[in-house]
XYZ file of C-alpha atoms in Angstrom:
417
model
C 19.179 7.366 -21.556
C 19.699 10.948 -22.688
C 18.405 13.998 -20.860
C 16.045 14.734 -23.737
C 14.607 11.237 -23.543
C 14.132 11.510 -19.790
C 12.380 14.853 -20.132
C 10.087 13.526 -22.833
C 9.087 10.615 -20.613
C 8.411 12.937 -17.702
C 6.265 15.253 -19.800
C 4.334 12.313 -21.260
C 3.506 10.979 -17.801
C 2.847 14.291 -16.126
C -0.844 14.739 -17.139
C -1.701 11.129 -16.222
C -0.082 11.395 -12.794
C -1.941 14.643 -12.267
C -5.235 12.944 -13.215
C -4.647 10.111 -10.743
C -3.702 12.521 -7.959
C -6.761 14.681 -8.590
C -8.832 11.505 -8.538
C -7.626 10.649 -5.045
C -8.426 14.169 -3.838
C -11.938 14.031 -5.318
C -12.582 10.495 -4.005
C -11.842 11.512 -0.441
C -13.647 14.834 -0.689
C -16.869 13.133 -1.776
C -16.472 10.250 0.649
C -15.700 12.321 3.751
C -18.507 14.755 2.997
C -20.785 11.846 4.006
C -18.978 9.322 6.226
C -18.441 11.429 9.406
C -22.182 12.057 9.626
C -23.414 8.563 8.793
C -23.490 7.201 12.358
C -25.454 10.199 13.664
C -27.889 9.915 10.752
C -28.479 6.216 11.417
C -28.909 6.669 15.161
C -30.643 10.034 15.471
C -32.255 10.353 12.053
C -33.440 6.785 11.520
C -33.602 5.640 15.158
C -31.368 2.594 14.771
C -30.054 0.893 17.902
C -26.380 1.318 18.684
C -25.502 -2.289 17.836
C -27.224 -1.951 14.471
C -25.341 1.264 13.688
C -22.103 -0.575 14.464
C -23.150 -3.464 12.231
C -23.929 -1.153 9.310
C -20.588 0.644 9.665
C -18.776 -2.686 9.904
C -20.477 -3.963 6.770
C -19.402 -0.837 4.912
C -15.798 -1.370 5.952
C -15.876 -5.058 5.009
C -17.468 -4.424 1.614
C -14.674 -1.934 0.887
C -11.426 -2.990 2.513
C -12.135 -6.708 2.491
C -12.906 -6.750 -1.244
C -9.949 -4.700 -2.456
C -8.476 -7.894 -3.888
C -11.481 -8.129 -6.229
C -10.878 -4.662 -7.641
C -7.161 -5.359 -7.931
C -7.694 -8.632 -9.804
C -10.200 -7.005 -12.186
C -7.726 -4.185 -12.855
C -5.039 -6.705 -13.826
C -7.491 -8.451 -16.131
C -9.277 -5.536 -17.813
C -7.108 -2.487 -17.159
C -7.921 0.450 -14.887
C -10.359 2.417 -17.039
C -13.443 0.123 -16.942
C -12.884 -0.696 -13.275
C -12.611 2.972 -12.268
C -15.636 4.000 -14.339
C -17.744 1.147 -12.938
C -16.687 2.019 -9.396
C -17.622 5.680 -9.893
C -21.027 4.755 -11.329
C -21.740 2.401 -8.415
C -20.729 5.016 -5.850
C -23.011 7.617 -7.458
C -25.851 5.100 -7.295
C -24.957 4.210 -3.703
C -24.935 7.813 -2.479
C -28.236 8.567 -4.215
C -29.732 5.396 -2.717
C -28.437 6.260 0.769
C -29.952 9.744 0.514
C -33.379 8.138 0.091
C -32.958 5.029 2.278
C -35.278 4.941 5.272
C -35.288 1.300 6.394
C -32.600 -1.039 7.660
C -32.480 -3.254 4.521
C -32.245 -0.274 2.159
C -29.547 1.403 4.271
C -27.516 -1.811 4.352
C -27.893 -2.212 0.593
C -26.751 1.374 0.003
C -23.675 1.175 2.242
C -22.670 -2.190 0.746
C -22.863 -0.643 -2.714
C -20.829 2.387 -1.599
C -18.172 0.140 -0.062
C -17.952 -2.195 -3.056
C -17.588 0.808 -5.362
C -14.440 1.821 -3.464
C -13.221 -1.777 -3.577
C -13.276 -1.420 -7.360
C -11.786 1.972 -8.070
C -9.322 2.415 -5.182
C -7.052 -0.562 -6.060
C -7.255 0.438 -9.719
C -6.159 4.009 -9.033
C -3.544 3.048 -6.431
C -1.911 0.350 -8.576
C -1.956 2.610 -11.626
C -0.343 5.378 -9.576
C 2.390 2.981 -8.441
C 2.939 1.878 -12.045
C 3.074 5.498 -13.254
C 5.424 6.411 -10.394
C 7.871 3.659 -11.411
C 7.730 4.711 -15.072
C 8.257 8.353 -14.077
C 11.225 7.331 -11.920
C 12.826 5.498 -14.822
C 12.178 8.371 -17.214
C 13.180 11.319 -15.067
C 15.137 10.060 -12.065
C 12.511 11.385 -9.667
C 12.109 8.812 -6.834
C 8.789 7.020 -7.075
C 8.088 7.827 -3.430
C 7.689 11.494 -4.354
C 4.849 10.706 -6.764
C 3.237 8.469 -4.152
C 3.646 11.228 -1.560
C 1.762 13.676 -3.791
C -0.974 11.041 -4.098
C -1.092 10.592 -0.309
C -1.148 14.326 0.385
C -3.965 14.808 -2.126
C -5.994 12.127 -0.340
C -5.435 13.790 3.025
C -6.442 17.159 1.598
C -9.697 15.576 0.439
C -10.182 13.980 3.872
C -9.758 17.438 5.401
C -12.045 19.326 3.000
C -14.780 16.662 2.756
C -16.033 16.985 6.356
C -16.005 20.773 6.005
C -18.205 20.452 2.924
C -20.561 18.106 4.765
C -20.682 20.420 7.799
C -21.467 23.400 5.594
C -24.373 21.588 3.978
C -25.709 20.544 7.376
C -25.394 24.094 8.721
C -27.274 25.402 5.694
C -30.158 23.127 6.644
C -29.791 20.640 3.824
C -29.386 17.692 6.178
C -27.748 14.346 5.562
C -29.517 13.931 2.236
C -27.767 17.026 0.869
C -24.388 15.684 1.978
C -25.096 12.410 0.134
C -26.160 14.216 -3.024
C -23.100 16.478 -2.839
C -20.927 13.379 -2.618
C -22.713 11.941 -5.648
C -22.091 15.158 -7.606
C -18.368 14.939 -6.833
C -18.274 11.409 -8.242
C -20.197 12.471 -11.334
C -17.330 14.890 -11.973
C -14.777 12.124 -11.428
C -16.685 9.802 -13.764
C -16.888 12.386 -16.531
C -13.225 13.341 -16.136
C -12.027 9.751 -16.368
C -14.327 8.913 -19.255
C -12.660 11.738 -21.177
C -9.052 11.510 -19.985
C -8.243 7.944 -18.941
C -6.584 5.849 -21.669
C -8.907 3.434 -23.432
C -8.532 -0.289 -23.888
C -7.583 -3.114 -21.512
C -3.999 -3.689 -20.487
C -2.498 -6.244 -22.860
C -0.227 -8.502 -20.824
C 0.363 -12.252 -20.842
C -1.705 -14.149 -18.311
C 0.077 -14.913 -15.067
C 0.322 -18.423 -13.710
C -2.996 -19.695 -12.429
C -1.937 -19.764 -8.775
C -0.506 -16.269 -8.934
C -3.849 -14.843 -10.018
C -5.433 -15.592 -6.630
C -4.887 -13.782 -3.312
C -3.506 -16.960 -1.727
C -1.161 -17.369 -4.661
C 0.307 -13.916 -4.334
C 0.586 -14.236 -0.552
C 2.788 -17.309 -1.065
C 5.446 -14.834 -2.202
C 7.356 -14.504 1.087
C 8.764 -10.956 0.687
C 5.350 -9.614 -0.302
C 3.711 -11.437 2.630
C 6.273 -9.872 4.987
C 5.448 -6.438 3.552
C 1.732 -7.108 4.121
C 2.383 -8.091 7.742
C 4.602 -5.069 8.403
C 2.019 -2.779 6.795
C -0.696 -4.460 8.893
C 1.228 -3.502 12.038
C 1.166 0.109 10.845
C -2.547 0.084 9.968
C -3.484 -1.540 13.268
C -1.482 1.188 15.016
C -3.068 3.930 12.923
C -6.510 2.591 13.824
C -5.769 3.568 17.434
C -6.588 7.144 16.414
C -10.197 5.914 16.451
C -9.901 3.534 19.410
C -7.240 4.453 21.989
C -6.936 8.179 21.270
C -10.600 8.969 22.125
C -10.153 7.117 25.424
C -7.008 9.129 26.197
C -8.646 12.447 25.286
C -11.675 11.680 27.440
C -9.423 10.638 30.322
C -7.442 13.856 30.046
C -10.224 16.372 29.430
C -13.452 14.708 30.520
C -14.943 14.672 27.009
C -14.088 13.838 23.409
C -14.717 17.379 22.190
C -11.062 17.949 21.302
C -10.883 14.955 18.939
C -11.919 16.995 15.903
C -9.026 19.382 16.403
C -6.534 16.521 16.741
C -7.802 14.866 13.552
C -7.546 18.204 11.745
C -3.969 18.511 13.044
C -3.131 15.119 11.541
C -4.584 16.005 8.130
C -2.891 19.395 8.048
C 0.464 17.842 8.920
C 0.192 15.513 5.936
C -0.906 18.288 3.578
C 1.917 20.597 4.674
C 4.803 18.226 5.406
C 4.279 15.096 3.275
C 6.048 16.307 0.144
C 9.128 17.888 1.805
C 9.587 14.891 4.101
C 9.257 12.352 1.291
C 11.535 14.364 -0.994
C 14.170 14.272 1.731
C 13.761 10.586 2.605
C 13.498 9.369 -0.999
C 16.852 10.927 -1.908
C 18.755 9.942 1.222
C 17.525 6.587 2.483
C 16.343 3.327 0.919
C 12.618 2.492 0.953
C 13.135 -0.284 3.507
C 14.915 2.150 5.810
C 12.059 4.641 5.493
C 9.564 1.865 6.298
C 11.493 0.767 9.387
C 12.056 4.345 10.548
C 8.389 5.204 10.089
C 7.280 2.232 12.177
C 9.805 3.184 14.870
C 8.428 6.738 14.988
C 4.902 5.353 15.355
C 6.107 3.194 18.255
C 7.699 6.263 19.852
C 4.331 8.028 19.659
C 2.674 5.337 21.776
C 5.592 5.156 24.192
C 5.474 8.937 24.677
C 1.858 9.059 25.881
C 2.486 8.004 29.512
C 5.699 10.062 29.586
C 4.394 13.377 28.196
C 3.272 15.986 30.758
C -0.389 16.938 30.868
C 0.096 20.271 29.143
C -2.706 22.710 28.260
C -6.084 21.100 28.962
C -4.299 17.758 29.333
C -4.026 17.325 25.559
C -0.241 17.179 25.211
C 0.014 13.350 25.416
C -2.714 12.911 22.806
C -1.240 15.613 20.571
C 2.198 13.993 20.857
C 0.714 10.676 19.759
C -1.044 12.275 16.778
C 2.064 14.152 15.618
C 4.446 11.184 15.880
C 1.960 8.719 14.405
C 1.348 11.062 11.479
C 5.071 11.636 10.915
C 5.616 7.888 10.918
C 2.780 7.456 8.452
C 4.290 10.048 6.127
C 7.619 8.205 6.143
C 6.375 4.658 5.730
C 3.296 4.727 3.475
C 4.981 6.014 0.276
C 7.930 3.703 0.958
C 5.710 0.644 1.476
C 3.637 1.308 -1.631
C 6.796 2.019 -3.589
C 8.173 -1.401 -2.613
C 5.196 -3.305 -4.051
C 6.305 -2.999 -7.720
C 9.742 -4.328 -6.701
C 8.277 -7.401 -4.993
C 5.641 -8.562 -7.497
C 5.389 -9.008 -11.230
C 3.835 -6.064 -13.067
C 1.060 -8.383 -14.268
C -0.040 -8.839 -10.636
C 0.343 -5.246 -9.451
C -3.394 -4.589 -9.153
C -3.986 -7.795 -7.209
C -0.991 -7.070 -4.971
C -2.191 -3.541 -4.243
C -5.617 -4.862 -3.313
C -4.158 -7.691 -1.238
C -1.993 -5.243 0.737
C -5.110 -3.340 1.797
C -7.278 -6.413 2.372
C -4.731 -8.225 4.537
C -4.206 -5.046 6.551
C -7.951 -4.554 6.907
C -8.345 -8.110 8.202
C -5.544 -7.473 10.704
C -7.350 -4.361 11.936
C -10.608 -6.316 12.263
C -8.943 -9.010 14.392
C -6.362 -6.869 16.144
C -8.798 -4.043 16.824
C -10.922 -6.355 18.938
C -7.829 -7.573 20.794
C -6.496 -4.091 21.510
C -9.975 -2.954 22.501
C -9.859 -5.362 25.436
C -6.767 -3.521 26.726
C -8.404 -0.115 27.034
C -9.286 -0.687 30.696
C -5.768 -1.798 31.661
C -3.357 0.609 33.415
C -2.036 3.293 31.068
C 1.637 2.225 30.961
C 0.641 -1.357 30.108
C -1.738 -0.254 27.356
C 0.737 2.094 25.688
C 3.634 -0.366 26.009
C 1.613 -3.082 24.245
C 0.528 -0.657 21.526
C 4.145 0.472 21.033
C 5.206 -3.166 20.629
C 2.975 -3.615 17.560
C 4.816 -1.191 15.217
C 8.140 -2.329 16.675
C 7.257 -5.872 15.592
C 6.433 -4.475 12.138
C 9.816 -2.741 12.018
C 11.512 -6.033 12.832
C 9.666 -7.726 9.987
C 10.489 -4.896 7.590
C 14.215 -5.326 8.273
C 14.040 -8.662 6.444
C 12.749 -7.067 3.216
C 14.902 -6.129 0.223
C 16.115 -2.554 0.524
C 14.190 -1.439 -2.578
C 15.348 1.026 -5.161
C 17.619 3.504 -3.435
C 17.879 7.188 -4.035
C 18.923 8.027 -7.605
C 22.343 9.433 -8.264
C 22.612 13.238 -8.558
C 23.009 12.915 -12.315
C 19.680 11.088 -12.543
C 17.760 13.306 -10.147
C 17.467 16.528 -12.038
C 13.763 16.469 -12.871
C 11.366 16.897 -9.959
C 8.209 17.980 -11.740
C 5.247 15.720 -11.268
């Protein structure tokens, strides 16, 4: 392929990749303008009991993460455009409904709609980004992980800005309803942008074998199943930011007041360091190596907690965990998502992307309860068990194909995304 041809391909893909990346930023901005304040609204604003608040939040997670396979399968069948537009419309309706909901049934209906909306558009956008990243890699020589890293960093930027937007609206006296309506406005913008810019028409591909069109069918593919299990070990470990980290911070400082600062540290690390780190890893190590290394760094984060000195205000162990877990995440997530197109047929990419998230979400649901029972055990035991989880994932990842390695210098001249 000539240089001119490569450049033409890169320029042709550039606006579409930019659209998908902006989409991820907007999704998370609108979502996190609402989510951090939902529990307080349900408990303090609507007077729900604690168990009912937990049930509502769990239903939201299930309707989103658990149904990713539905959005992925629909994307393979109809193409990304109708799935994304439908998901945006449902999320707008869900946020507007939640802003007005005042009873338990209406709140549950609203959060189920919000979660299902994400189960539609997130697999569509993620699988389309992976497909565009592979095409961009072939056209320009830019490793696909770099495109996926931009996508990840954009999502983290939205997760950082969204709560600030929600806090601002609350401080201005608008209340939770204003945060919901602001989230709806963000998704109106996303809907309009995609209606104008996303390519029209369904994807025209031959139908896959009947068994391969189902989640169980795709999970019968051993390498892909191994990737799902390794990724589940990562996601279960990452979930400890919401389970084990608060316990550690409260143990060290007497309250959970410092959690917000540690979460902000994690988001800022991704925004600042994701692209340079992925650019380095994508050109020097194979995707499998990046996946294994990332899981090992996550394990080191857990192992370091009982070893780190107390530090200022006792936060050094928790901060060490956040930094190492985030660095591991930045190494392994683009690599894992970049491996999916190598392990499954392009006709099943949407389903595979959804299955990766759904299997991992199920692992968090089951494993989260198991790890929760360990929180009262002695610290060294707790952190050793938690460190063993990503180490097990690293062992699984070693059995995967190496994935597409770094391109040769002659093929790596175009870095623009």
